[in-house]
Tab-separated table of C-alpha atoms and ligand atoms in Angstrom:
chain	number	residue	atom	x	y	z
A	1	MET	CA	21.770	13.096	9.914
A	2	LYS	CA	22.066	16.952	8.734
A	3	SER	CA	23.136	17.671	5.476
A	4	PRO	CA	24.244	21.209	4.149
A	5	LYS	CA	21.841	23.156	2.473
A	6	ALA	CA	23.478	26.138	1.728
A	7	GLY	CA	20.704	28.377	3.086
A	8	PHE	CA	17.726	26.917	1.295
A	9	VAL	CA	14.808	25.078	2.522
A	10	ASN	CA	15.428	21.919	1.118
A	11	THR	CA	18.380	19.227	1.169
A	12	PRO	CA	20.184	19.334	-2.249
A	13	ILE	CA	19.905	16.436	-4.377
A	14	TYR	CA	22.765	14.229	-3.949
A	15	LYS	CA	24.034	12.385	-7.005
A	16	GLY	CA	26.928	9.792	-6.476
A	17	SER	CA	28.365	6.711	-6.652
A	18	THR	CA	31.988	6.976	-5.267
A	19	ALA	CA	32.329	8.774	-1.697
A	20	LEU	CA	35.806	9.924	-0.835
A	21	TYR	CA	37.558	8.831	2.248
A	22	LYS	CA	40.171	10.800	3.828
A	23	THR	CA	42.232	8.198	5.296
A	24	VAL	CA	42.699	4.246	5.071
A	25	ASP	CA	41.435	4.114	8.359
A	26	GLN	CA	37.809	5.736	7.985
A	27	MET	CA	37.835	3.468	4.769
A	28	GLU	CA	38.321	0.350	6.872
A	29	LYS	CA	35.756	1.561	9.400
A	30	CYS	CA	33.026	2.048	6.920
A	31	LEU	CA	33.591	-1.268	5.045
A	32	ALA	CA	33.722	-3.063	8.776
A	33	ASP	CA	30.252	-1.383	9.625
A	34	PRO	CA	27.487	-4.031	8.700
A	35	LEU	CA	24.709	-1.356	8.804
A	36	LYS	CA	26.796	1.164	6.910
A	37	LYS	CA	25.743	4.060	9.439
A	38	THR	CA	28.770	5.983	8.763
A	39	PHE	CA	29.435	8.469	6.118
A	40	PRO	CA	30.932	8.722	3.577
A	41	ALA	CA	30.334	5.204	2.339
A	42	TYR	CA	29.391	4.193	-1.146
A	43	GLY	CA	26.380	5.355	-3.217
A	44	ARG	CA	24.652	1.954	-3.155
A	45	PHE	CA	24.639	2.435	1.024
A	46	GLY	CA	22.458	5.248	0.617
A	47	SER	CA	22.761	9.008	0.017
A	48	PRO	CA	21.908	11.861	2.441
A	49	ASN	CA	18.716	12.096	0.874
A	50	VAL	CA	18.078	8.698	1.140
A	51	ARG	CA	18.979	8.688	4.790
A	52	GLU	CA	16.706	11.717	5.477
A	53	LEU	CA	13.625	9.945	3.862
A	54	GLU	CA	14.603	6.588	6.012
A	55	GLU	CA	14.558	8.847	9.123
A	56	GLU	CA	11.409	10.693	8.568
A	57	ILE	CA	9.332	7.941	7.640
A	58	THR	CA	11.015	5.972	10.749
A	59	ARG	CA	9.768	8.890	12.852
A	60	LEU	CA	6.151	8.883	11.115
A	61	GLU	CA	6.046	4.961	11.895
A	62	SER	CA	7.327	5.039	15.417
A	63	GLY	CA	9.856	2.405	14.198
A	64	TYR	CA	13.455	2.029	15.132
A	65	ALA	CA	15.334	2.504	11.765
A	66	SER	CA	14.057	2.045	7.987
A	67	VAL	CA	15.472	0.627	4.740
A	68	CYS	CA	14.960	2.259	1.382
A	69	THR	CA	15.004	0.392	-1.613
A	70	ASN	CA	14.423	0.904	-5.381
A	71	SER	CA	10.627	-0.013	-5.481
A	72	GLY	CA	7.593	-0.992	-3.527
A	73	LEU	CA	7.811	-4.524	-4.606
A	74	SER	CA	11.614	-4.661	-3.957
A	75	ALA	CA	10.871	-3.452	-0.237
A	76	ILE	CA	8.490	-6.484	0.043
A	77	THR	CA	10.581	-9.302	-1.577
A	78	THR	CA	13.911	-7.730	0.186
A	79	SER	CA	12.274	-8.172	3.576
A	80	ILE	CA	10.376	-11.641	2.961
A	81	HIS	CA	13.783	-12.793	1.420
A	82	ALA	CA	15.484	-11.802	4.796
A	83	PHE	CA	13.508	-14.123	6.682
A	84	VAL	CA	13.142	-17.556	5.108
A	85	SER	CA	15.296	-20.385	4.551
A	86	SER	CA	15.017	-23.671	2.627
A	87	GLY	CA	12.256	-25.964	4.448
A	88	ASP	CA	10.516	-22.894	5.849
A	89	HIS	CA	6.738	-22.166	5.661
A	90	ILE	CA	5.257	-18.830	5.316
A	91	LEU	CA	1.627	-17.809	5.814
A	92	VAL	CA	0.339	-15.036	3.364
A	93	VAL	CA	-2.931	-13.161	3.527
A	94	GLU	CA	-4.633	-14.101	-0.239
A	95	THR	CA	-5.677	-10.744	-0.810
A	96	ALA	CA	-2.136	-9.569	-1.184
A	97	TYR	CA	-0.944	-7.430	-4.051
A	98	LYS	CA	-0.572	-9.876	-6.968
A	99	PRO	CA	2.923	-9.203	-7.744
A	100	THR	CA	3.757	-10.182	-3.760
A	101	ARG	CA	2.101	-13.395	-4.194
A	102	ASN	CA	4.053	-13.910	-7.433
A	103	PHE	CA	7.210	-13.550	-5.624
A	104	CYS	CA	5.959	-16.038	-2.776
A	105	ASP	CA	4.956	-18.656	-5.298
A	106	SER	CA	8.492	-18.287	-6.868
A	107	LEU	CA	10.009	-19.171	-3.381
A	108	SER	CA	8.934	-22.819	-3.708
A	109	ARG	CA	11.919	-23.084	-6.159
A	110	PHE	CA	14.331	-22.235	-3.186
A	111	GLY	CA	12.182	-25.011	-1.180
A	112	VAL	CA	10.020	-22.152	0.687
A	113	GLU	CA	6.365	-23.429	1.135
A	114	THR	CA	3.747	-20.576	0.903
A	115	GLU	CA	0.362	-21.202	2.162
A	116	TYR	CA	-2.662	-18.182	1.688
A	117	TYR	CA	-4.842	-17.531	4.461
A	118	SER	CA	-8.157	-15.521	4.409
A	119	PRO	CA	-8.159	-11.682	5.409
A	120	LEU	CA	-11.079	-12.534	7.818
A	121	LEU	CA	-9.124	-14.922	10.073
A	122	LYS	CA	-8.739	-13.909	13.717
A	123	GLY	CA	-5.781	-14.471	15.875
A	124	THR	CA	-7.475	-18.005	17.254
A	125	GLU	CA	-7.951	-19.317	13.914
A	126	LEU	CA	-4.384	-18.012	12.521
A	127	ARG	CA	-2.888	-19.935	15.358
A	128	LYS	CA	-4.196	-23.421	14.116
A	129	LEU	CA	-2.328	-22.697	10.520
A	130	ILE	CA	0.783	-21.742	12.341
A	131	ARG	CA	3.370	-24.790	12.059
A	132	GLU	CA	6.734	-25.658	13.683
A	133	ASN	CA	8.545	-24.303	10.611
A	134	THR	CA	6.422	-21.037	9.915
A	135	ARG	CA	8.830	-18.213	9.877
A	136	LEU	CA	6.819	-15.528	9.229
A	137	VAL	CA	2.960	-14.130	8.514
A	138	TYR	CA	2.534	-11.675	5.828
A	139	LEU	CA	-0.489	-9.018	6.009
A	140	GLU	CA	-1.664	-6.476	3.758
A	141	SER	CA	-4.715	-4.503	4.679
A	142	PRO	CA	-7.126	-3.470	3.468
A	143	GLY	CA	-6.802	-6.084	0.627
A	144	SER	CA	-5.512	-4.893	-2.816
A	145	ASN	CA	-8.712	-4.242	-4.727
A	146	THR	CA	-11.092	-5.801	-2.522
A	147	PHE	CA	-10.287	-3.667	0.633
A	148	GLU	CA	-11.148	-6.440	3.105
A	149	VAL	CA	-9.977	-5.055	6.417
A	150	GLN	CA	-7.614	-7.563	8.658
A	151	ASP	CA	-7.746	-7.603	12.388
A	152	VAL	CA	-4.167	-6.733	12.727
A	153	PRO	CA	-3.885	-6.717	16.526
A	154	SER	CA	-5.672	-10.181	16.930
A	155	LEU	CA	-3.507	-11.846	14.495
A	156	VAL	CA	-0.140	-10.089	15.523
A	157	HIS	CA	-1.046	-10.943	19.245
A	158	VAL	CA	-0.873	-14.812	18.191
A	159	CYS	CA	2.480	-14.047	16.368
A	160	VAL	CA	4.183	-12.160	19.155
A	161	GLN	CA	3.312	-15.255	21.483
A	162	LEU	CA	4.732	-18.170	19.065
A	163	ASP	CA	7.744	-15.712	18.177
A	164	VAL	CA	6.732	-15.648	14.439
A	165	VAL	CA	8.200	-12.540	12.104
A	166	THR	CA	5.094	-10.420	11.058
A	167	ILE	CA	5.524	-8.444	7.782
A	168	MET	CA	2.654	-5.973	6.811
A	169	ASP	CA	2.239	-3.997	3.865
A	170	ASN	CA	1.059	-0.486	5.076
A	171	THR	CA	0.864	1.002	1.440
A	172	TRP	CA	-2.985	1.869	1.636
A	173	ALA	CA	-2.951	3.786	4.863
A	174	THR	CA	0.322	5.681	4.536
A	175	PRO	CA	2.045	6.454	7.830
A	176	LEU	CA	-0.663	8.704	8.614
A	177	LEU	CA	-3.866	6.546	9.073
A	178	PHE	CA	-2.372	3.634	10.719
A	179	ASN	CA	0.813	2.672	12.574
A	180	PRO	CA	1.725	-1.394	12.555
A	181	LEU	CA	4.574	-1.376	14.466
A	182	LYS	CA	2.636	0.167	17.330
A	183	VAL	CA	0.362	-2.702	17.710
A	184	GLY	CA	3.511	-5.296	17.588
A	185	VAL	CA	3.954	-5.807	13.875
A	186	ASP	CA	7.820	-6.422	13.087
A	187	ILE	CA	8.304	-4.833	9.508
A	188	CYS	CA	6.092	-2.302	8.121
A	189	ILE	CA	6.193	-1.797	4.207
A	190	HIS	CA	5.436	1.272	2.200
A	191	SER	CA	5.288	1.663	-1.636
A	192	ALA	CA	6.308	5.441	-1.527
A	193	THR	CA	5.500	5.119	-5.136
A	194	LYS	CA	1.763	5.989	-4.015
A	195	TYR	CA	0.706	8.398	-2.154
A	196	ILE	CA	3.837	9.459	-0.301
A	197	SER	CA	5.588	10.490	-3.419
A	198	GLY	CA	2.185	11.352	-4.719
A	199	HIS	CA	2.209	13.036	-8.186
A	200	SER	CA	2.985	9.589	-10.356
A	201	ASP	CA	6.879	10.720	-10.857
A	202	SER	CA	8.673	8.270	-8.869
A	203	ILE	CA	9.093	4.148	-7.970
A	204	LEU	CA	10.469	3.568	-4.311
A	205	GLY	CA	10.007	1.508	-1.757
A	206	VAL	CA	10.785	1.793	2.207
A	207	VAL	CA	11.071	-0.904	4.970
A	208	VAL	CA	10.617	0.280	8.446
A	209	CYS	CA	11.579	-2.069	10.930
A	210	ASN	CA	11.739	-2.637	14.778
A	211	GLU	CA	14.871	-3.282	16.740
A	212	SER	CA	14.734	-6.754	16.509
A	213	THR	CA	14.337	-6.957	12.704
A	214	TYR	CA	16.605	-4.194	11.504
A	215	ALA	CA	19.862	-5.207	11.132
A	216	ARG	CA	18.534	-8.578	9.330
A	217	VAL	CA	16.607	-6.231	6.618
A	218	ARG	CA	19.445	-3.945	6.203
A	219	ALA	CA	22.138	-6.774	5.555
A	220	GLU	CA	19.561	-8.491	3.031
A	221	ALA	CA	19.254	-5.083	1.300
A	222	ILE	CA	23.103	-4.642	0.953
A	223	ALA	CA	23.464	-8.198	-0.058
A	224	LEU	CA	20.887	-7.844	-2.811
A	225	GLY	CA	22.486	-4.817	-4.007
A	226	GLN	CA	18.865	-2.837	-3.118
A	227	CYS	CA	18.855	0.907	-2.788
A	228	GLY	CA	16.660	3.658	-3.641
A	229	SER	CA	17.650	6.978	-5.555
A	230	SER	CA	18.265	10.355	-4.545
A	231	ASP	CA	15.503	11.620	-6.860
A	232	ASP	CA	13.098	9.271	-5.871
A	233	ALA	CA	13.957	9.846	-2.048
A	234	TYR	CA	13.623	13.839	-2.809
A	235	THR	CA	10.447	13.595	-4.333
A	236	ALA	CA	9.020	11.478	-1.421
A	237	LEU	CA	9.955	13.833	1.135
A	238	ARG	CA	8.529	16.761	-0.617
A	239	GLY	CA	5.457	14.604	-1.046
A	240	LEU	CA	5.458	14.119	2.756
A	241	LYS	CA	5.156	17.908	3.395
A	242	THR	CA	1.632	17.965	1.655
A	243	LEU	CA	0.678	14.453	2.336
A	244	PRO	CA	-2.137	15.101	5.307
A	245	ILE	CA	-3.704	17.847	3.036
A	246	ARG	CA	-3.694	15.698	-0.389
A	247	LEU	CA	-4.954	12.529	1.485
A	248	ARG	CA	-7.898	14.365	3.302
A	249	GLU	CA	-9.011	15.598	-0.055
A	250	HIS	CA	-8.578	12.319	-2.152
A	251	GLU	CA	-10.789	10.630	0.937
A	252	ASN	CA	-13.232	13.564	0.662
A	253	ARG	CA	-13.397	13.071	-2.994
A	254	ALA	CA	-13.897	9.167	-2.735
A	255	ILE	CA	-16.543	9.631	-0.484
A	256	GLU	CA	-18.460	11.834	-2.278
A	257	LEU	CA	-17.940	9.921	-5.503
A	258	CYS	CA	-19.097	6.689	-3.614
A	259	ARG	CA	-22.173	8.338	-2.557
A	260	TRP	CA	-22.945	9.495	-5.961
A	261	LEU	CA	-22.381	5.931	-7.533
A	262	GLN	CA	-24.361	4.167	-4.898
A	263	LYS	CA	-27.485	5.824	-6.335
A	264	GLN	CA	-26.722	4.708	-9.887
A	265	PRO	CA	-28.793	1.942	-11.266
A	266	LEU	CA	-26.180	0.032	-13.029
A	267	VAL	CA	-23.802	0.051	-9.888
A	268	GLN	CA	-24.566	-3.379	-7.869
A	269	ASN	CA	-22.372	-2.141	-4.833
A	270	LEU	CA	-19.477	-0.116	-3.521
A	271	ILE	CA	-16.509	-1.649	-1.634
A	272	TYR	CA	-14.774	1.002	0.548
A	273	PRO	CA	-13.760	0.742	4.101
A	274	GLY	CA	-15.109	4.051	5.135
A	275	LEU	CA	-18.822	2.757	4.328
A	276	SER	CA	-20.660	1.765	7.175
A	277	ASP	CA	-22.233	-1.235	5.173
A	278	HIS	CA	-18.641	-2.368	4.528
A	279	PRO	CA	-18.074	-5.968	5.996
A	280	GLN	CA	-15.296	-4.911	8.336
A	281	HIS	CA	-16.360	-1.294	8.934
A	282	GLU	CA	-15.964	-1.667	12.505
A	283	ILE	CA	-12.405	-2.946	12.621
A	284	TRP	CA	-11.363	-0.347	10.141
A	285	LYS	CA	-13.221	2.440	12.345
A	286	ARG	CA	-11.187	0.704	15.239
A	287	ASP	CA	-7.690	0.854	14.099
A	288	TYR	CA	-7.634	3.398	11.337
A	289	ARG	CA	-7.394	7.319	11.287
A	290	GLY	CA	-9.113	7.783	8.172
A	291	ALA	CA	-9.539	6.625	4.744
A	292	ASN	CA	-7.740	7.117	1.288
A	293	GLY	CA	-9.155	8.030	-2.353
A	294	VAL	CA	-8.939	4.408	-3.420
A	295	PHE	CA	-12.221	1.798	-3.749
A	296	SER	CA	-13.867	-0.549	-5.976
A	297	PHE	CA	-17.453	-0.795	-7.545
A	298	ARG	CA	-19.274	-3.481	-9.283
A	299	PHE	CA	-21.525	-3.149	-11.957
A	300	VAL	CA	-24.931	-4.966	-11.943
A	301	PRO	CA	-24.620	-8.501	-14.000
A	302	SER	CA	-26.707	-7.295	-16.715
A	303	VAL	CA	-23.734	-5.248	-17.580
A	304	SER	CA	-21.695	-7.102	-20.681
A	305	ARG	CA	-17.935	-6.971	-20.766
A	306	GLU	CA	-18.293	-4.776	-23.739
A	307	CYS	CA	-20.499	-2.136	-22.365
A	308	ALA	CA	-18.213	-2.137	-19.036
A	309	ILE	CA	-15.099	-1.622	-21.390
A	310	GLN	CA	-17.087	0.986	-23.333
A	311	PHE	CA	-17.896	2.740	-20.006
A	312	LEU	CA	-14.149	2.746	-18.970
A	313	GLU	CA	-12.720	4.086	-22.336
A	314	SER	CA	-15.552	6.792	-22.541
A	315	LEU	CA	-13.951	8.438	-19.534
A	316	SER	CA	-11.767	11.604	-20.313
A	317	ARG	CA	-11.005	12.522	-16.433
A	318	PHE	CA	-10.600	8.913	-15.201
A	319	ALA	CA	-7.435	7.794	-17.189
A	320	LEU	CA	-7.255	4.030	-17.608
A	321	GLY	CA	-4.052	3.212	-15.633
A	322	HIS	CA	-2.336	1.270	-12.739
A	323	SER	CA	-1.313	2.156	-9.767
A	324	TRP	CA	-2.805	5.067	-7.312
A	325	GLY	CA	-1.985	8.008	-5.205
A	326	GLY	CA	-1.436	10.680	-7.482
A	327	VAL	CA	-3.310	13.679	-8.706
A	328	GLU	CA	-4.949	12.432	-11.469
A	329	SER	CA	-8.067	10.289	-11.166
A	330	LEU	CA	-7.435	6.494	-12.696
A	331	ILE	CA	-10.030	3.722	-13.391
A	332	VAL	CA	-8.922	-0.066	-14.013
A	333	PRO	CA	-10.671	-3.068	-14.397
A	334	VAL	CA	-9.851	-5.499	-11.502
A	335	GLU	CA	-12.120	-8.513	-12.718
A	336	PHE	CA	-14.656	-9.272	-15.423
A	337	SER	CA	-17.102	-11.704	-13.773
A	338	SER	CA	-20.538	-13.035	-14.372
A	339	THR	CA	-22.039	-11.731	-10.985
A	340	GLY	CA	-20.778	-8.522	-12.279
A	341	HIS	CA	-17.485	-6.646	-13.533
A	342	LEU	CA	-15.358	-4.934	-10.822
A	343	VAL	CA	-13.727	-1.718	-11.198
A	344	ARG	CA	-11.043	-0.021	-8.883
A	345	VAL	CA	-11.257	3.684	-8.820
A	346	HIS	CA	-8.716	6.324	-7.652
A	347	ALA	CA	-9.909	9.611	-6.835
A	348	GLY	CA	-7.504	12.310	-7.688
A	349	LEU	CA	-7.768	15.943	-6.914
A	350	GLU	CA	-9.618	17.469	-9.953
A	351	PRO	CA	-12.650	19.406	-9.148
A	352	LEU	CA	-15.376	16.836	-7.571
A	353	GLU	CA	-18.162	17.944	-10.034
A	354	ASP	CA	-15.957	17.261	-13.222
A	355	LEU	CA	-15.158	13.868	-11.929
A	356	ILE	CA	-19.041	13.037	-11.438
A	357	ALA	CA	-19.951	14.758	-14.755
A	358	ASP	CA	-17.322	12.280	-16.262
A	359	LEU	CA	-18.690	9.359	-14.831
A	360	ALA	CA	-22.260	10.731	-15.434
A	361	ALA	CA	-21.604	10.800	-19.070
A	362	GLY	CA	-20.028	7.347	-19.221
A	363	PHE	CA	-23.042	5.730	-17.514
A	364	ARG	CA	-25.347	7.625	-20.338
A	365	LEU	CA	-23.344	6.377	-23.039
A	366	MET	CA	-23.732	2.745	-21.881
A	367	ASP	CA	-25.332	0.574	-24.489
A	368	ILE	CA	-27.131	-1.788	-22.480
A	369	ARG	CA	-30.186	-3.733	-22.014
A	370	LYS	CA	-32.158	-2.312	-19.173
A	371	PRO	CA	-31.616	-4.763	-16.024
A	372	THR	CA	-34.664	-7.517	-16.359
A	373	THR	CA	-35.495	-7.138	-12.612
A	374	PRO	CA	-36.009	-3.803	-11.415
A	375	ARG	CA	-33.528	-3.145	-8.376
A	376	LYS	CA	-34.708	-2.207	-5.502
A	377	VAL	CA	-33.336	1.319	-4.245
A	378	GLU	CA	-31.069	1.075	-1.290
A	379	LEU	CA	-30.743	3.462	1.424
A	380	ASP	CA	-27.473	5.759	1.217
A	381	ALA	CA	-25.111	3.760	3.545
A	382	GLU	CA	-23.815	6.080	5.999
A	383	ILE	CA	-19.996	7.033	5.858
A	384	LEU	CA	-18.490	7.366	9.027
A	385	HIS	CA	-15.102	8.716	9.977
A	386	PRO	CA	-13.130	7.550	12.944
A	387	THR	CA	-11.961	10.315	15.111
B	401	LIG	C1	1.770	-0.390	-5.779
B	401	LIG	C2	1.715	-1.329	-4.456
B	401	LIG	C3	2.933	-2.085	-4.248
B	401	LIG	C4	4.163	-2.109	-5.164
B	401	LIG	O1	4.800	-0.901	-5.313
B	401	LIG	P1	5.730	-0.244	-6.510
B	401	LIG	O2	6.582	0.737	-6.150
B	401	LIG	O3	5.091	-0.086	-7.587
B	401	LIG	O4	6.944	-1.298	-6.881
B	401	LIG	C5	3.102	-2.949	-3.445
B	401	LIG	N1	1.809	-2.908	-2.507
B	401	LIG	C6	0.609	-2.192	-2.387
B	401	LIG	C7	-0.427	-2.510	-1.730
B	401	LIG	C8	0.804	-1.499	-3.800
B	401	LIG	O5	-0.345	-0.903	-4.101
């Protein structure tokens, strides 16, 4: 829909609960419209800013229509909730975002059984897990923190044949690097909180649907009282304007940081789909148009937990904080393990030299015993871009 901009470049932020009708007939038509497409409606059904964002993301994802929700997580929970009933079974990738898993686990209270499957499964193996009562298959690729890349086309092929709904969390890719609906996924989810908004200043989710799932997702969002705010839709729309340029720069910094970290004696390995030694690098190269600024690395096992913490807390450019996709670099411990502590990094947009200098100072500070066995120096893994 076109909104009045009074000659300015951007749509103004519409703040509102009550929208006024001219006639009772208009009011009744609006109330009777299950998809709330007609305006004016009530604020909870979406403002002009929210509609503009929904239409823009739909266009970028080649979807049918989208539904905005108040967070990435609520986009996920609303979509799953829309399709399950008591007695159903759902298949969820085990490397999904942890709060997604928490929600799926909670569904057992309503008689919905969640089964987790490996991100490495191919379609033929997934087919064996699909039961008579399997209502949906949930995908997230690459996996949160560990970045396993799923063979989405192969999995979706089976689901389409068996008429099982597929939902994919596509936050990592943004609409620029991969479009799930183009390979047959029914519903694609974005936490617009991350790269789409891009400045760590809003929380927002978007569900992009195909024609056969849209009405159900919209009805569920309305039933649950889900809606995004105009302010957050505005920041997401503004973020979209610079997303291609920001994403490229986040990716460039991540690649350079990976190259540098690979040479550090206290780093055991890097996990980033763009590295040629990533186990699913070929799948990623086939399906994705690029990578982003998030990666993980594992310390060598001789680095103690205290030492790893000392490293994390010593950094000044990399702030200790959750989420990613903003301008500032972030770092978080993912897992403390005897086989090497795992850390996730978000490469922000600061000068690369500053980021490397910060990490170098952190490594110098680390008060550790030298690794007992000298580590063989591996060849710098080649980093490849799909074209
Ligand atoms: C952050 C994140 C979410 C949740 O998004 P919020 O907007 O913080 O609720 C969901 N999925 C993935 C992959 C994420 O990284």
